[in-house]
Every structure is written in C-alpha cells, then in structure tokens.
Amino acid sequence: MKAGLTERLHAPRERRSHSVRQGINAIASRHASALPGIVMLLIVVGCNAFLQPDFFSADSLASNLQNAAPVILVCMAQAVIVLLGELDLSVGAGISLVNCVLAAVPSLTGWSTGATCVAALAVALAAGVCNGVLVGYFRQSALIATFATGAIWFGGALLLMPQPGGAVPEVLGEWFAMRVGVLPLAAVPIIAAGALWPALQRHRFGRRLIATGSSADAVFKSGVDTRVVKLLGYVLAWLFVFGAALCISAQTSSGDARLGLPYTLNSVAAVVIGGISLAGGRGSMLGAICGALVLVLIGNVVYFAGIPSNYQEVFKGAVILLALGCTFISARKPV
C-alpha cells in the first residue's frame, strides 16, 4: 500500500518531466535547420567584436539594429513564401514601390502621414493579393509570375519617382531614430513580426502553411483549399515587406525607384543561410533572422577589416555556398 502511494505521488512529477522533455525536443527539432545560420551568426558576431571594440556598446548595437531592421523584415517575408513552397522575386521592387508611394503621395495629394502610410499599406497588400492569386488560383509558376509582377511594381515606382527625390514624412525618420532604453524603435516591427510568427504556428493557418509547403497535394486531398492558404501566405509576407519599406524610407527620408532592388536576392540568400529548404515546408523564422543578420554584419567585417568593399559580394557568396553545403549535409543524414 505504501509503495502504491509513493508511485501516485511521484507520477505527476514524472509526467511533468516527460512533458518538459517533449517540449524541449519539439523546440530543438523545429529549429534544428537553423543551426548552421546560428553558428555563422556567432562567428560573424565574434569577428565584429574583435575588429570593433565598441561593438557591444548601446550606440553600436542600436545602429546595427537600425541597419538590419529592413533586411530582417524582408527576409522574414521571403521565409514565409519559401516555407509555403514558393518564391517571390518581386519583394525588392515592391519595397521600391512602397517607398515611392511614401515619398510622392504627400506632395501629390497633401495627405497626412497617417493617410499616406495607409495608402502605402494598401498598395503592399494589393501586391501580395495579386501574387497570391496568380500562384494560388491561376497555378502559375511563382518564379515567372513574381518576376513579371516585379517588373510591374518597378514600373509603377518609376512612374511615381522617375528620379530619386521627394520627401518621406519627417515623423517617420524621427520615429526611426528614437530609442526606448537601449533598443531603437526600429526594433518594434521586428519584435512584432517575431511575435506574430510563433502565434501563427500555433494557429491552424500556420500549420496548414507549413503542411502546404511540405506536400500541397496531400493537404488538398485532406480537404484544405491550398489556394486560400497560398493567397493568405503571400498577403502575410507582404505585410512584412511593407514593414521593411517603412524602415528603409525612414532611413533615407526620400524616394528612389531602385532602392529596394538588391533586397530580392539578399532575402533569398538569408533564407538559404538560415537553413530553410527551398523545396518548402522545412525551416524556421529564427533561421531567416539569423541569415539576415549574417548578411548585414558581413558588411561590417569587410569595412572594419579594411578590405575593399568590392569584395563584400565575394564574402556573401562564400557564406551562401557554405550554408548550402551545410543544408545538403544535414539533408543526407538519416532520420
């Protein structure tokens, strides 16, 4: 009898311990693909700390975070699309279009800052809906469809701003430069986006998004309309694109139709560095964030090491190839 009582007393503790172990294993499994990106980030941070003695000072951290904010957000946007099993080659042109809307609309219409931002958000979401409809409902190749829409977004940006210029509402620049303690306000959209993704993963839509990236046919046969999932995935991604354009516009305080073009390839590179499978359905948002930070901090290493800036792209290419190698090796490991 005493032995039975002892077992009952210890059973809840054992169940709790088992649940904790299961939770830890689930988290580790979810973020295992991000390990190469995390390792690369630690290496790059170490190089920065060695070359830049005040790297961990409040001013330096705030400056680096401000520079990284748009890159992180656009990489998170691309990560959503890649996890869905697709790709978006129009995000860079979309950033340019939103930037030109923010810079041109106030002078053309006299609208307030709030109305201008709402108009820019509407443009971004409309672009996401357009891409989602083409890929999801019309079943067009994501590469071809988003390459074409990217040309349209770029053309729209050129119509609004044939030459760099205009003026983004000053309040955006003031907001971007403000700080809350050590953190700049530029961290707010990153934190919001980072908090949104785990919430979505626990929601039915997040699970369906990942499952569609893994096997769209299986998800469709289970009764889920994958067209809607893809459409909503693109809309969600373009919400992040809008955040990236807002940060860039606040930094530059002007419009430029070519400003966002380099971000397309950078977003794909960050996804690869972060260990997200280009086949879809495998990876984590943590990996995309790490990949974005690696790309940003590589520029610091090149600068503080006194290496000519022309070699920056060489370093980026080498890091991407290394990440691809790590992804290939991890994919070949037996489950």
mmCIF file of C-alpha atoms in Angstrom:
data_model
loop_
_atom_site.group_PDB
_atom_site.id
_atom_site.type_symbol
_atom_site.label_atom_id
_atom_site.label_comp_id
_atom_site.label_asym_id
_atom_site.label_seq_id
_atom_site.Cartn_x
_atom_site.Cartn_y
_atom_site.Cartn_z
ATOM 1 C CA MET A 1 0.000 0.000 0.000
ATOM 2 C CA LYS A 2 2.811 2.373 0.882
ATOM 3 C CA ALA A 3 4.546 1.588 -2.404
ATOM 4 C CA GLY A 4 1.362 2.380 -4.344
ATOM 5 C CA LEU A 5 1.022 5.725 -2.568
ATOM 6 C CA THR A 6 4.637 6.596 -3.374
ATOM 7 C CA GLU A 7 4.065 5.801 -7.047
ATOM 8 C CA ARG A 8 0.987 8.068 -7.148
ATOM 9 C CA LEU A 9 2.927 10.912 -5.513
ATOM 10 C CA HIS A 10 5.778 10.656 -7.984
ATOM 11 C CA ALA A 11 3.630 10.072 -11.079
ATOM 12 C CA PRO A 12 2.636 13.748 -11.636
ATOM 13 C CA ARG A 13 6.265 14.811 -11.290
ATOM 14 C CA GLU A 14 7.330 12.209 -13.846
ATOM 15 C CA ARG A 15 4.569 13.275 -16.227
ATOM 16 C CA ARG A 16 5.607 16.901 -15.893
ATOM 17 C CA SER A 17 9.234 15.973 -16.513
ATOM 18 C CA HIS A 18 8.231 13.955 -19.560
ATOM 19 C CA SER A 19 6.161 16.877 -20.886
ATOM 20 C CA VAL A 20 9.076 19.272 -20.388
ATOM 21 C CA ARG A 21 11.411 16.919 -22.265
ATOM 22 C CA GLN A 22 8.882 16.615 -25.074
ATOM 23 C CA GLY A 23 8.590 20.403 -25.284
ATOM 24 C CA ILE A 24 12.362 20.861 -25.388
ATOM 25 C CA ASN A 25 12.708 18.170 -28.052
ATOM 26 C CA ALA A 26 9.943 19.770 -30.129
ATOM 27 C CA ILE A 27 11.623 23.182 -29.974
ATOM 28 C CA ALA A 28 15.015 21.679 -30.827
ATOM 29 C CA SER A 29 13.542 19.752 -33.757
ATOM 30 C CA ARG A 30 11.737 22.851 -35.057
ATOM 31 C CA HIS A 31 14.887 24.986 -35.024
ATOM 32 C CA ALA A 32 17.446 22.298 -35.919
ATOM 33 C CA SER A 33 17.633 23.515 -39.512
ATOM 34 C CA ALA A 34 18.635 26.984 -38.252
ATOM 35 C CA LEU A 35 21.777 25.620 -36.567
ATOM 36 C CA PRO A 36 24.172 26.462 -39.466
ATOM 37 C CA GLY A 37 22.794 30.010 -39.542
ATOM 38 C CA ILE A 38 23.167 30.362 -35.776
ATOM 39 C CA VAL A 39 26.766 29.128 -35.930
ATOM 40 C CA MET A 40 27.590 31.524 -38.772
ATOM 41 C CA LEU A 41 25.983 34.384 -36.879
ATOM 42 C CA LEU A 42 28.083 33.648 -33.788
ATOM 43 C CA ILE A 43 31.233 33.577 -35.925
ATOM 44 C CA VAL A 44 30.380 36.871 -37.636
ATOM 45 C CA VAL A 45 29.490 38.491 -34.296
ATOM 46 C CA GLY A 46 32.832 37.305 -32.907
ATOM 47 C CA CYS A 47 34.681 38.827 -35.881
ATOM 48 C CA ASN A 48 32.821 42.101 -35.417
ATOM 49 C CA ALA A 49 33.612 42.173 -31.702
ATOM 50 C CA PHE A 50 37.298 41.557 -32.458
ATOM 51 C CA LEU A 51 37.527 44.233 -35.162
ATOM 52 C CA GLN A 52 35.225 46.748 -33.464
ATOM 53 C CA PRO A 53 35.997 47.126 -29.726
ATOM 54 C CA ASP A 54 32.778 49.047 -29.001
ATOM 55 C CA PHE A 55 30.587 46.590 -30.920
ATOM 56 C CA PHE A 56 28.513 45.757 -27.823
ATOM 57 C CA SER A 57 28.026 49.381 -26.773
ATOM 58 C CA ALA A 58 24.483 50.742 -26.747
ATOM 59 C CA ASP A 59 25.139 53.136 -29.644
ATOM 60 C CA SER A 60 26.727 50.457 -31.811
ATOM 61 C CA LEU A 61 24.003 47.895 -31.124
ATOM 62 C CA ALA A 62 21.293 50.455 -31.865
ATOM 63 C CA SER A 63 22.982 51.489 -35.118
ATOM 64 C CA ASN A 64 23.424 47.888 -36.268
ATOM 65 C CA LEU A 65 19.830 47.060 -35.405
ATOM 66 C CA GLN A 66 18.573 50.058 -37.379
ATOM 67 C CA ASN A 67 20.594 48.949 -40.398
ATOM 68 C CA ALA A 68 19.420 45.361 -40.020
ATOM 69 C CA ALA A 69 15.709 46.088 -39.480
ATOM 70 C CA PRO A 70 14.635 46.306 -43.159
ATOM 71 C CA VAL A 71 16.817 43.330 -44.121
ATOM 72 C CA ILE A 72 15.351 41.191 -41.338
ATOM 73 C CA LEU A 73 11.774 42.077 -42.247
ATOM 74 C CA VAL A 74 12.132 41.400 -45.977
ATOM 75 C CA CYS A 75 13.924 38.121 -45.206
ATOM 76 C CA MET A 76 11.045 37.121 -42.921
ATOM 77 C CA ALA A 77 8.700 37.886 -45.810
ATOM 78 C CA GLN A 78 10.663 35.645 -48.154
ATOM 79 C CA ALA A 79 10.836 32.946 -45.472
ATOM 80 C CA VAL A 80 7.028 32.775 -45.297
ATOM 81 C CA ILE A 81 6.858 32.283 -49.071
ATOM 82 C CA VAL A 82 9.641 29.693 -49.156
ATOM 83 C CA LEU A 83 8.105 27.722 -46.272
ATOM 84 C CA LEU A 84 4.956 27.720 -48.385
ATOM 85 C CA GLY A 85 6.956 26.013 -51.142
ATOM 86 C CA GLU A 86 7.075 29.052 -53.428
ATOM 87 C CA LEU A 87 9.348 32.046 -54.091
ATOM 88 C CA ASP A 88 8.767 35.769 -54.549
ATOM 89 C CA LEU A 89 11.101 37.648 -56.878
ATOM 90 C CA SER A 90 9.093 40.856 -56.607
ATOM 91 C CA VAL A 91 9.757 41.809 -52.972
ATOM 92 C CA GLY A 92 12.612 44.176 -53.868
ATOM 93 C CA ALA A 93 10.567 46.019 -56.480
ATOM 94 C CA GLY A 94 7.686 46.067 -54.018
ATOM 95 C CA ILE A 95 9.867 47.824 -51.455
ATOM 96 C CA SER A 96 10.744 50.415 -54.100
ATOM 97 C CA LEU A 97 7.072 50.932 -54.965
ATOM 98 C CA VAL A 98 6.015 51.419 -51.330
ATOM 99 C CA ASN A 99 8.986 53.733 -50.774
ATOM 100 C CA CYS A 100 7.984 55.882 -53.766
ATOM 101 C CA VAL A 101 4.368 55.969 -52.578
ATOM 102 C CA LEU A 102 5.533 57.241 -49.177
ATOM 103 C CA ALA A 103 7.745 59.871 -50.826
ATOM 104 C CA ALA A 104 5.418 61.040 -53.621
ATOM 105 C CA VAL A 105 1.875 60.869 -52.234
ATOM 106 C CA PRO A 106 2.176 63.680 -49.631
ATOM 107 C CA SER A 107 3.290 66.211 -52.246
ATOM 108 C CA LEU A 108 0.791 64.991 -54.878
ATOM 109 C CA THR A 109 -2.267 64.821 -52.636
ATOM 110 C CA GLY A 110 -1.445 66.744 -49.470
ATOM 111 C CA TRP A 111 -2.431 63.738 -47.369
ATOM 112 C CA SER A 112 -1.336 63.420 -43.754
ATOM 113 C CA THR A 113 1.331 60.972 -42.600
ATOM 114 C CA GLY A 114 -1.299 58.522 -41.370
ATOM 115 C CA ALA A 115 -3.248 58.567 -44.634
ATOM 116 C CA THR A 116 -0.026 58.181 -46.634
ATOM 117 C CA CYS A 117 1.020 55.145 -44.583
ATOM 118 C CA VAL A 118 -2.434 53.586 -45.006
ATOM 119 C CA ALA A 119 -2.198 54.112 -48.781
ATOM 120 C CA ALA A 120 1.267 52.514 -48.835
ATOM 121 C CA LEU A 121 -0.014 49.572 -46.768
ATOM 122 C CA ALA A 122 -2.930 49.138 -49.185
ATOM 123 C CA VAL A 123 -0.500 49.073 -52.122
ATOM 124 C CA ALA A 124 1.655 46.433 -50.408
ATOM 125 C CA LEU A 125 -1.306 44.211 -49.523
ATOM 126 C CA ALA A 126 -2.716 44.569 -53.051
ATOM 127 C CA ALA A 127 0.622 43.397 -54.450
ATOM 128 C CA GLY A 128 0.539 40.406 -52.108
ATOM 129 C CA VAL A 129 -3.017 39.565 -53.182
ATOM 130 C CA CYS A 130 -2.025 39.805 -56.844
ATOM 131 C CA ASN A 131 0.905 37.417 -56.389
ATOM 132 C CA GLY A 132 -1.189 35.054 -54.283
ATOM 133 C CA VAL A 133 -3.984 34.910 -56.858
ATOM 134 C CA LEU A 134 -1.555 34.257 -59.718
ATOM 135 C CA VAL A 135 0.285 31.490 -57.860
ATOM 136 C CA GLY A 136 -2.598 30.001 -55.878
ATOM 137 C CA TYR A 137 -5.685 30.340 -58.066
ATOM 138 C CA PHE A 138 -4.206 30.518 -61.564
ATOM 139 C CA ARG A 139 -1.481 27.971 -60.667
ATOM 140 C CA GLN A 140 1.246 29.967 -62.384
ATOM 141 C CA SER A 141 4.921 29.303 -61.677
ATOM 142 C CA ALA A 142 5.909 31.513 -58.750
ATOM 143 C CA LEU A 143 9.242 32.333 -60.389
ATOM 144 C CA ILE A 144 7.656 33.549 -63.638
ATOM 145 C CA ALA A 145 4.636 35.217 -62.049
ATOM 146 C CA THR A 146 6.560 37.189 -59.435
ATOM 147 C CA PHE A 147 9.295 38.073 -61.927
ATOM 148 C CA ALA A 148 6.575 39.623 -64.100
ATOM 149 C CA THR A 149 4.809 41.405 -61.253
ATOM 150 C CA GLY A 150 8.167 42.669 -60.011
ATOM 151 C CA ALA A 151 8.642 44.398 -63.345
ATOM 152 C CA ILE A 152 5.199 45.979 -62.929
ATOM 153 C CA TRP A 153 5.949 47.163 -59.376
ATOM 154 C CA PHE A 154 9.253 48.634 -60.579
ATOM 155 C CA GLY A 155 7.495 50.372 -63.447
ATOM 156 C CA GLY A 156 4.955 51.848 -61.032
ATOM 157 C CA ALA A 157 7.764 53.111 -58.827
ATOM 158 C CA LEU A 158 9.419 54.765 -61.826
ATOM 159 C CA LEU A 159 6.133 56.442 -62.796
ATOM 160 C CA LEU A 160 5.845 57.926 -59.320
ATOM 161 C CA MET A 161 9.521 58.813 -58.993
ATOM 162 C CA PRO A 162 11.439 58.922 -62.320
ATOM 163 C CA GLN A 163 14.390 60.461 -60.476
ATOM 164 C CA PRO A 164 15.373 59.963 -56.832
ATOM 165 C CA GLY A 165 13.788 62.642 -54.714
ATOM 166 C CA GLY A 166 10.596 63.514 -52.931
ATOM 167 C CA ALA A 167 10.285 63.631 -49.181
ATOM 168 C CA VAL A 168 9.084 60.906 -46.842
ATOM 169 C CA PRO A 169 7.072 62.349 -43.912
ATOM 170 C CA GLU A 170 9.574 63.608 -41.341
ATOM 171 C CA VAL A 171 7.797 61.925 -38.471
ATOM 172 C CA LEU A 172 8.867 58.522 -39.827
ATOM 173 C CA GLY A 173 12.541 59.495 -39.659
ATOM 174 C CA GLU A 174 12.074 60.911 -36.163
ATOM 175 C CA TRP A 175 10.342 57.734 -35.072
ATOM 176 C CA PHE A 176 13.064 55.563 -36.567
ATOM 177 C CA ALA A 177 15.791 57.467 -34.689
ATOM 178 C CA MET A 178 14.067 57.263 -31.280
ATOM 179 C CA ARG A 179 15.059 54.777 -28.585
ATOM 180 C CA VAL A 180 13.382 53.021 -25.705
ATOM 181 C CA GLY A 181 16.281 52.454 -23.359
ATOM 182 C CA VAL A 182 18.961 50.613 -25.329
ATOM 183 C CA LEU A 183 16.646 49.443 -28.105
ATOM 184 C CA PRO A 184 15.781 51.755 -31.003
ATOM 185 C CA LEU A 185 12.154 51.937 -32.074
ATOM 186 C CA ALA A 186 13.305 50.208 -35.261
ATOM 187 C CA ALA A 187 13.198 47.035 -33.174
ATOM 188 C CA VAL A 188 9.420 47.359 -32.716
ATOM 189 C CA PRO A 189 8.397 45.969 -36.143
ATOM 190 C CA ILE A 190 10.967 43.174 -35.775
ATOM 191 C CA ILE A 191 9.632 42.214 -32.341
ATOM 192 C CA ALA A 192 6.051 42.425 -33.613
ATOM 193 C CA ALA A 193 6.854 40.239 -36.614
ATOM 194 C CA GLY A 194 8.820 37.826 -34.447
ATOM 195 C CA ALA A 195 5.886 37.520 -32.037
ATOM 196 C CA LEU A 196 3.370 37.093 -34.855
ATOM 197 C CA TRP A 197 5.042 34.033 -36.345
ATOM 198 C CA PRO A 198 5.003 31.782 -33.223
ATOM 199 C CA ALA A 199 1.354 32.737 -32.726
ATOM 200 C CA LEU A 200 0.603 31.706 -36.300
ATOM 201 C CA GLN A 201 2.444 28.417 -35.843
ATOM 202 C CA ARG A 202 0.055 27.523 -33.028
ATOM 203 C CA HIS A 203 -2.884 28.579 -35.192
ATOM 204 C CA ARG A 204 -4.491 26.320 -37.783
ATOM 205 C CA PHE A 205 -3.399 28.592 -40.638
ATOM 206 C CA GLY A 206 0.289 28.377 -39.664
ATOM 207 C CA ARG A 207 0.176 24.598 -39.562
ATOM 208 C CA ARG A 208 -1.569 24.483 -42.920
ATOM 209 C CA LEU A 209 1.007 26.838 -44.419
ATOM 210 C CA ILE A 210 3.892 24.573 -43.392
ATOM 211 C CA ALA A 211 1.986 21.465 -44.479
ATOM 212 C CA THR A 212 1.255 23.000 -47.895
ATOM 213 C CA GLY A 213 4.957 23.641 -48.355
ATOM 214 C CA SER A 214 5.711 20.023 -47.457
ATOM 215 C CA SER A 215 3.055 18.431 -49.687
ATOM 216 C CA ALA A 216 0.389 20.574 -51.302
ATOM 217 C CA ASP A 217 -1.303 17.532 -52.859
ATOM 218 C CA ALA A 218 -1.670 15.765 -49.518
ATOM 219 C CA VAL A 219 -3.092 18.900 -47.888
ATOM 220 C CA PHE A 220 -5.551 19.378 -50.773
ATOM 221 C CA LYS A 221 -6.709 15.745 -50.538
ATOM 222 C CA SER A 222 -7.349 16.237 -46.822
ATOM 223 C CA GLY A 223 -9.968 18.850 -47.688
ATOM 224 C CA VAL A 224 -7.969 22.069 -47.287
ATOM 225 C CA ASP A 225 -8.166 24.665 -50.069
ATOM 226 C CA THR A 226 -4.464 25.241 -50.744
ATOM 227 C CA ARG A 227 -5.327 28.197 -52.998
ATOM 228 C CA VAL A 228 -6.564 30.153 -49.995
ATOM 229 C CA VAL A 229 -3.525 29.119 -47.951
ATOM 230 C CA LYS A 230 -1.162 30.384 -50.648
ATOM 231 C CA LEU A 231 -3.099 33.616 -51.055
ATOM 232 C CA LEU A 232 -3.020 34.332 -47.321
ATOM 233 C CA GLY A 233 0.653 33.361 -47.181
ATOM 234 C CA TYR A 234 1.538 35.959 -49.794
ATOM 235 C CA VAL A 235 -0.569 38.604 -48.052
ATOM 236 C CA LEU A 236 1.180 37.883 -44.757
ATOM 237 C CA ALA A 237 4.583 38.091 -46.442
ATOM 238 C CA TRP A 238 3.751 41.459 -47.974
ATOM 239 C CA LEU A 239 2.796 42.778 -44.572
ATOM 240 C CA PHE A 240 6.461 42.182 -43.687
ATOM 241 C CA VAL A 241 7.512 43.794 -46.995
ATOM 242 C CA PHE A 242 5.573 46.902 -46.011
ATOM 243 C CA GLY A 243 7.407 46.984 -42.671
ATOM 244 C CA ALA A 244 10.747 46.724 -44.464
ATOM 245 C CA ALA A 245 9.828 49.548 -46.871
ATOM 246 C CA LEU A 246 8.706 51.697 -43.952
ATOM 247 C CA CYS A 247 12.067 51.227 -42.201
ATOM 248 C CA ILE A 248 14.068 51.948 -45.379
ATOM 249 C CA SER A 249 12.009 55.043 -46.134
ATOM 250 C CA ALA A 250 12.501 56.318 -42.599
ATOM 251 C CA GLN A 251 16.260 55.859 -43.019
ATOM 252 C CA THR A 252 16.572 57.546 -46.418
ATOM 253 C CA SER A 253 13.814 60.193 -45.995
ATOM 254 C CA SER A 254 13.366 60.196 -49.785
ATOM 255 C CA GLY A 255 12.138 58.068 -52.658
ATOM 256 C CA ASP A 256 14.136 56.022 -55.142
ATOM 257 C CA ALA A 257 12.665 53.518 -57.607
ATOM 258 C CA ARG A 258 15.844 51.415 -57.464
ATOM 259 C CA LEU A 259 16.243 51.457 -53.700
ATOM 260 C CA GLY A 260 14.707 48.056 -52.983
ATOM 261 C CA LEU A 261 16.011 46.023 -55.917
ATOM 262 C CA PRO A 262 19.038 44.469 -54.115
ATOM 263 C CA TYR A 263 16.784 43.141 -51.353
ATOM 264 C CA THR A 264 15.288 40.390 -53.522
ATOM 265 C CA LEU A 265 18.471 38.346 -53.821
ATOM 266 C CA ASN A 266 19.519 39.232 -50.269
ATOM 267 C CA SER A 267 16.236 37.833 -48.953
ATOM 268 C CA VAL A 268 16.763 34.553 -50.824
ATOM 269 C CA ALA A 269 20.362 34.401 -49.601
ATOM 270 C CA ALA A 270 19.288 34.900 -45.983
ATOM 271 C CA VAL A 271 16.723 32.120 -46.309
ATOM 272 C CA VAL A 272 19.423 29.762 -47.595
ATOM 273 C CA ILE A 273 21.879 30.772 -44.854
ATOM 274 C CA GLY A 274 19.147 30.249 -42.276
ATOM 275 C CA GLY A 275 18.688 26.634 -43.343
ATOM 276 C CA ILE A 276 15.178 26.990 -44.783
ATOM 277 C CA SER A 277 14.644 24.425 -47.521
ATOM 278 C CA LEU A 278 13.885 25.987 -50.903
ATOM 279 C CA ALA A 279 11.647 22.969 -51.530
ATOM 280 C CA GLY A 280 9.339 24.288 -48.794
ATOM 281 C CA GLY A 281 7.900 23.001 -45.539
ATOM 282 C CA ARG A 282 11.170 22.849 -43.597
ATOM 283 C CA GLY A 283 12.861 25.594 -41.615
ATOM 284 C CA SER A 284 12.146 28.259 -39.041
ATOM 285 C CA MET A 285 11.782 32.017 -38.876
ATOM 286 C CA LEU A 286 14.722 32.061 -36.462
ATOM 287 C CA GLY A 287 16.912 30.830 -39.314
ATOM 288 C CA ALA A 288 15.774 33.663 -41.603
ATOM 289 C CA ILE A 289 16.538 36.254 -38.914
ATOM 290 C CA CYS A 290 19.993 34.761 -38.335
ATOM 291 C CA GLY A 291 20.644 34.729 -42.083
ATOM 292 C CA ALA A 292 19.658 38.388 -42.386
ATOM 293 C CA LEU A 293 21.939 39.383 -39.511
ATOM 294 C CA VAL A 294 24.823 37.443 -41.064
ATOM 295 C CA LEU A 295 24.433 39.374 -44.330
ATOM 296 C CA VAL A 296 24.318 42.727 -42.516
ATOM 297 C CA LEU A 297 27.281 42.009 -40.237
ATOM 298 C CA ILE A 298 29.448 40.701 -43.090
ATOM 299 C CA GLY A 299 29.479 44.266 -44.398
ATOM 300 C CA ASN A 300 30.805 45.455 -41.030
ATOM 301 C CA VAL A 301 33.566 42.838 -41.083
ATOM 302 C CA VAL A 302 34.645 43.896 -44.574
ATOM 303 C CA TYR A 303 34.635 47.572 -43.594
ATOM 304 C CA PHE A 304 36.481 47.317 -40.265
ATOM 305 C CA ALA A 305 38.986 44.802 -41.644
ATOM 306 C CA GLY A 306 39.998 47.371 -44.264
ATOM 307 C CA ILE A 307 39.020 45.064 -47.128
ATOM 308 C CA PRO A 308 37.854 46.859 -50.306
ATOM 309 C CA SER A 309 34.055 46.948 -50.472
ATOM 310 C CA ASN A 310 34.209 45.248 -53.890
ATOM 311 C CA TYR A 311 34.996 42.007 -52.070
ATOM 312 C CA GLN A 312 31.844 42.180 -49.947
ATOM 313 C CA GLU A 313 29.822 40.254 -52.517
ATOM 314 C CA VAL A 314 32.577 37.620 -52.683
ATOM 315 C CA PHE A 315 32.277 37.066 -48.930
ATOM 316 C CA LYS A 316 28.487 36.879 -49.193
ATOM 317 C CA GLY A 317 28.744 34.310 -51.980
ATOM 318 C CA ALA A 318 31.186 32.205 -49.971
ATOM 319 C CA VAL A 319 28.895 32.253 -46.934
ATOM 320 C CA ILE A 320 25.892 31.234 -49.047
ATOM 321 C CA LEU A 321 27.832 28.340 -50.587
ATOM 322 C CA LEU A 322 28.895 27.241 -47.114
ATOM 323 C CA ALA A 323 25.280 27.373 -45.969
ATOM 324 C CA LEU A 324 24.172 25.319 -48.973
ATOM 325 C CA GLY A 325 26.825 22.737 -48.127
ATOM 326 C CA CYS A 326 25.599 22.517 -44.526
ATOM 327 C CA THR A 327 21.995 22.178 -45.713
ATOM 328 C CA PHE A 328 22.966 19.417 -48.149
ATOM 329 C CA ILE A 329 24.858 17.510 -45.463
ATOM 330 C CA SER A 330 22.032 17.809 -42.928
ATOM 331 C CA ALA A 331 19.501 16.680 -45.551
ATOM 332 C CA ARG A 332 21.507 13.493 -46.193
ATOM 333 C CA LYS A 333 21.607 12.500 -42.518
ATOM 334 C CA PRO A 334 19.371 9.526 -41.735
ATOM 335 C CA VAL A 335 16.238 10.424 -39.788
#
